[in-house]
Coordinates of C-alpha atoms in Angstrom, one line a residue:
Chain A
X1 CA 128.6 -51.4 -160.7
X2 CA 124.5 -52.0 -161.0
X3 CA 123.0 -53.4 -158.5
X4 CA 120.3 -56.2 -158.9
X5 CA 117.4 -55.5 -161.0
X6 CA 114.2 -56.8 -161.2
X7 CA 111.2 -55.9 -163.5
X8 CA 108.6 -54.9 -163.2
X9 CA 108.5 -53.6 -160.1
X10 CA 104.4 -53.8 -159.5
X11 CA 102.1 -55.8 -161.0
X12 CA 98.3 -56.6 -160.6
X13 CA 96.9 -59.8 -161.9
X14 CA 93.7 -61.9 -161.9
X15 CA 93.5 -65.2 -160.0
X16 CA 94.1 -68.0 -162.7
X17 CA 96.1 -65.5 -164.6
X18 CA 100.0 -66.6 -164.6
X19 CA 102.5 -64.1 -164.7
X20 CA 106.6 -64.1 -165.1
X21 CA 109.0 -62.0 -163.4
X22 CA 112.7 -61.1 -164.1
X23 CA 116.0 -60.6 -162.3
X24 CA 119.0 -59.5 -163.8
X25 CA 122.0 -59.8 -161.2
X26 CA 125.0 -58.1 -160.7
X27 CA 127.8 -58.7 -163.4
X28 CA 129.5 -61.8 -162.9
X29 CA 127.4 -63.2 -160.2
X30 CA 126.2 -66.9 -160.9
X31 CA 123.6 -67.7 -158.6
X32 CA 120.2 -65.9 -158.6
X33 CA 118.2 -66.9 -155.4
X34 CA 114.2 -66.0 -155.6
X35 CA 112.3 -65.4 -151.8
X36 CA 108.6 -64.5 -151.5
X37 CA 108.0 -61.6 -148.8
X38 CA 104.8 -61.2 -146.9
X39 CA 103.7 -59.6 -143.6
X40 CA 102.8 -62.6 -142.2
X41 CA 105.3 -65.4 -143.2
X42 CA 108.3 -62.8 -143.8
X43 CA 110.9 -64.3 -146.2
X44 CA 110.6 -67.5 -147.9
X45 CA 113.0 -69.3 -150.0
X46 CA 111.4 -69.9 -153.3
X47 CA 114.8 -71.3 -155.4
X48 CA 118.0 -71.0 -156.3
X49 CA 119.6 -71.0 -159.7
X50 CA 123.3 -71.4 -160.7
X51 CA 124.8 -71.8 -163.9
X52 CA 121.1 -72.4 -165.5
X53 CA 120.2 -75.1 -162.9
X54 CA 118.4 -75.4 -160.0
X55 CA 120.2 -76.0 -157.3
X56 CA 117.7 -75.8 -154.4
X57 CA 114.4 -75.6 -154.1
X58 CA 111.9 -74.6 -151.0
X59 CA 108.7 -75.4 -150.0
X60 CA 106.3 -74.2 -152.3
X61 CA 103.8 -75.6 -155.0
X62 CA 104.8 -76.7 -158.4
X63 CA 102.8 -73.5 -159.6
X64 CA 106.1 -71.6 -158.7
X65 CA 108.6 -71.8 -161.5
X66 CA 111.5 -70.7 -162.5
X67 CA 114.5 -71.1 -164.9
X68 CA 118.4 -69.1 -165.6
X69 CA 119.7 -68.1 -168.8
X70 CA 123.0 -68.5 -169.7
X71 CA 123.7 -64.7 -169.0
X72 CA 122.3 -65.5 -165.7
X73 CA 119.5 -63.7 -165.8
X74 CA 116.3 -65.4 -164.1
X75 CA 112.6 -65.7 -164.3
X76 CA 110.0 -66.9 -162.3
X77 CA 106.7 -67.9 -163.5
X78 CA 103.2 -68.2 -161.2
X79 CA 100.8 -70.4 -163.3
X80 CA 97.1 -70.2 -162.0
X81 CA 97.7 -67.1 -159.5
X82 CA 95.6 -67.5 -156.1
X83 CA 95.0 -64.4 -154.2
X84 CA 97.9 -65.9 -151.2
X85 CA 100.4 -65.5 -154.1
X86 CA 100.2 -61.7 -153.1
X87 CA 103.8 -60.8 -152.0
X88 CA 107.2 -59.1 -152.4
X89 CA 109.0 -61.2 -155.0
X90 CA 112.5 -60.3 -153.9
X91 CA 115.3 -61.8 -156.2
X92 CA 119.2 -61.9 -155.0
X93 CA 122.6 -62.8 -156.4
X94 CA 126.0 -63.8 -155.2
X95 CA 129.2 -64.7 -156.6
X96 CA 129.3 -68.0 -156.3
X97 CA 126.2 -69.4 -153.8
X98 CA 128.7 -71.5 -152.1
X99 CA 131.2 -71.6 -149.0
X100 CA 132.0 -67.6 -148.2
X101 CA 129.1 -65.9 -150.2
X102 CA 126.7 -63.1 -149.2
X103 CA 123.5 -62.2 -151.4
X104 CA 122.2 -58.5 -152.8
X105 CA 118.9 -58.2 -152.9
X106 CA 116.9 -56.1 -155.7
X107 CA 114.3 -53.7 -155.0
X108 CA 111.6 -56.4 -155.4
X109 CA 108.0 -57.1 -157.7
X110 CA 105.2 -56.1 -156.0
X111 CA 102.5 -58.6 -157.6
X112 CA 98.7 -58.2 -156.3
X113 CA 95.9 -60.7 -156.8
X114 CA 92.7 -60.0 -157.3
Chain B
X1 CA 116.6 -77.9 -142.1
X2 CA 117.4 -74.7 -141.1
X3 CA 115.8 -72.6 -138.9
X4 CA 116.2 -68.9 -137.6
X5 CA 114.0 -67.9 -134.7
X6 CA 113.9 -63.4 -134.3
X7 CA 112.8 -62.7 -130.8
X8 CA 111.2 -59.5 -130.9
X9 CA 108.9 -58.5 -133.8
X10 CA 108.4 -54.8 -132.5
X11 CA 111.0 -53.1 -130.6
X12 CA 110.4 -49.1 -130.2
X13 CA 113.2 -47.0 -128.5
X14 CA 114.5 -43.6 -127.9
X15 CA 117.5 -42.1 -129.6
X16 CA 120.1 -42.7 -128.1
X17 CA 119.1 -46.0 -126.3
X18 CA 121.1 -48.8 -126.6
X19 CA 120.1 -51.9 -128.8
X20 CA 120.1 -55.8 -128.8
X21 CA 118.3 -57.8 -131.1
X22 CA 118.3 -61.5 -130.5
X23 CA 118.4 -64.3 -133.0
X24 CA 119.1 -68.0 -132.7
X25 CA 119.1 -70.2 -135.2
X26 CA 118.5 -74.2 -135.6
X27 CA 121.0 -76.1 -138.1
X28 CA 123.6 -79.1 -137.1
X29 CA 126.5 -78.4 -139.2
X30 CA 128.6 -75.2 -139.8
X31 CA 126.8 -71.8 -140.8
X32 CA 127.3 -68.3 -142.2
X33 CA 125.3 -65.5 -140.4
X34 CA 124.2 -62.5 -141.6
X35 CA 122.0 -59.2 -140.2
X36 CA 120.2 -57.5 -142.5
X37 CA 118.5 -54.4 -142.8
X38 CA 115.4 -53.0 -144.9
X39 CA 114.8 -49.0 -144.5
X40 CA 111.0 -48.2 -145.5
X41 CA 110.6 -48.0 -149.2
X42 CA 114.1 -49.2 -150.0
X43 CA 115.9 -52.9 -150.4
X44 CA 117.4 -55.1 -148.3
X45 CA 120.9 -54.6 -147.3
X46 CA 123.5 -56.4 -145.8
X47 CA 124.0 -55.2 -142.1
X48 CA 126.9 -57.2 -141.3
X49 CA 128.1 -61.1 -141.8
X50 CA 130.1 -64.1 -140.1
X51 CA 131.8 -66.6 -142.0
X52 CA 134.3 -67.6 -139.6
X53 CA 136.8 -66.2 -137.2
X54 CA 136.5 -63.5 -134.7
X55 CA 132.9 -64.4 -133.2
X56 CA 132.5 -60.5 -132.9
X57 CA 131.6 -58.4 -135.8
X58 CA 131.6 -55.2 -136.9
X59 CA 128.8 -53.8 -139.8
X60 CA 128.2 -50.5 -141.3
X61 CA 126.4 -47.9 -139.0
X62 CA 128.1 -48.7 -135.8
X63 CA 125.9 -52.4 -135.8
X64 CA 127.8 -55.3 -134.2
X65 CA 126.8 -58.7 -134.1
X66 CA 128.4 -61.7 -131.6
X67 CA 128.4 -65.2 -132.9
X68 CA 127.6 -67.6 -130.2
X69 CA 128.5 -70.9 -131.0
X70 CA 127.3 -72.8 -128.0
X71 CA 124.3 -71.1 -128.1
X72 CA 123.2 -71.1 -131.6
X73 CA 122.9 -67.2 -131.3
X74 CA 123.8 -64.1 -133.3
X75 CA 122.4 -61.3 -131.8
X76 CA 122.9 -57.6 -133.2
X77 CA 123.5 -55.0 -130.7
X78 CA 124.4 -51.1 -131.0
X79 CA 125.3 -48.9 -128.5
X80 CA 123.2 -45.6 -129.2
X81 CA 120.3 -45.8 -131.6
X82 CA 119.5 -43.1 -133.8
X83 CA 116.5 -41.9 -135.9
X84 CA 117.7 -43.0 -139.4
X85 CA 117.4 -46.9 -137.8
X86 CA 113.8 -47.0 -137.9
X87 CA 113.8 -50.3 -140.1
X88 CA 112.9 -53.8 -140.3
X89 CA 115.9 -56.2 -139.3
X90 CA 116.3 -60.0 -140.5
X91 CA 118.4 -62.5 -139.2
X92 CA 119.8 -65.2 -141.5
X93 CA 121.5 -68.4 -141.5
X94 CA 122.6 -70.6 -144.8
X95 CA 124.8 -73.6 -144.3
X96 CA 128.7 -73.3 -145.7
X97 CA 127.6 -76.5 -148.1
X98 CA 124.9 -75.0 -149.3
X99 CA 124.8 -71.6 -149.1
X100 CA 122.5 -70.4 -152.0
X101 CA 120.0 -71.1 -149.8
X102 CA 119.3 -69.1 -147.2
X103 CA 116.4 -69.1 -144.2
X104 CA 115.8 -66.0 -142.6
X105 CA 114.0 -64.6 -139.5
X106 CA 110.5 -63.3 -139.4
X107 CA 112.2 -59.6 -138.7
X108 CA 112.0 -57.6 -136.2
X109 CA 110.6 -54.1 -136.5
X110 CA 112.5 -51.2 -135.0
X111 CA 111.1 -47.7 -134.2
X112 CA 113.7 -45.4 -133.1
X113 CA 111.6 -42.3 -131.3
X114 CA 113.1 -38.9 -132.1

């Protein structure tokens, strides 16, 4: 069974640029969560997405964006990058996001500001 | 909110040595804990979990974690370290109602010394 996969793995953009990044979970897993990773501030909960709504939503600026097709795929959008949005964009997915539930993680995007 | 505080950001040890990791976490209702691991250059994977009964389990690689209730702790313990455990370790916490949400630890760095 494939794991999660997310595209592209590394990216370098411009600040003020925006840029979009995808997650395709596991077969017939609902909820796709999105976490920023950084040295310093180690996992942060971006959102959560299930059944193509978002179902919780973390402490970030309205920059961060995201939405869930109705395959369950997601993407996340970064409008008007700032160098701090440099991070691991880790995206994982679970069956159901509720009650007994663990998440798998994908490899990550790597996005760099400059 | 949830909270998850990670003791130790840099542990180093010799094979062989015996392992605890603490975690606590911060959160009034009822949880689901998990341990889990991130070897250089690969993706995060699930250690080990608690939803609910026996406070003591059992992970992949000879990990073990004990669920603490009074004590809002789930720390993750081996007996006998080896080499190939040289990773970064998150604690994480998401609440039963809510779990597509999780918060996680700041990680704790492990260097196992051949």
């Amino acid at each position: 069974k494939a794991g999660v996969t997310q595209t592209p793995r590394y990216l370098i953009k411009t600040r003020g640029q925006q840029v979009t990044l995808s997650c395709s979970p596991i077969s017939g897993h609902r909820s796709v969560s999105w976490y920023q990773q950084t040295p310093g501030q180690g996992l942060q909960f971006l959102f959560e997405y299930f059944s193509e709504t978002q179902r919780n939503k973390g402490n970030f600026p309205g920059r961060f964006s995201g939405r869930q097709f109705s395959n369950s795929r997601s993407e996340m959008n970064v409008s008007t990058l700032e160098l701090g949005d440099s991070a691991l964009y880790l995206c994982a997915s679970s069956l159901a996001g509720t009650g007994l539930t663990e998440a798998f993680f994908g490899q990550g995007t790597r996005l760099t500001v400059v | 909110a949830q909270s998850v505080s990670q003791h130790n950001h840099h542990v180093i040890l010799s094979e062989a040595a015996s392992l605890e990791l603490g975690c606590n976490y911060s959160y009034g209702g009822t949880v689901n804990l998990f341990w889990y691991v991130q070897y250089p250059g690969q993706h995060l994977q699930l250690l080990l979990k608690y939803f609910s009964g026996d406070p003591l389990v059992k992970g992949i690689k000879g990990f073990e974690a004990e669920f603490i209730k009074s004590k809002f702790s789930f720390n993750l313990r081996k007996p006998s370290v080896q080499w190939s455990d040289t990773a970064e370790y998150f604690c994480a916490v998401n609440a039963k109602t809510n779990a597509g949400k999780s918060t996680f630890g700041d990680g704790t760095t492990l260097t196992v010394k051949p």
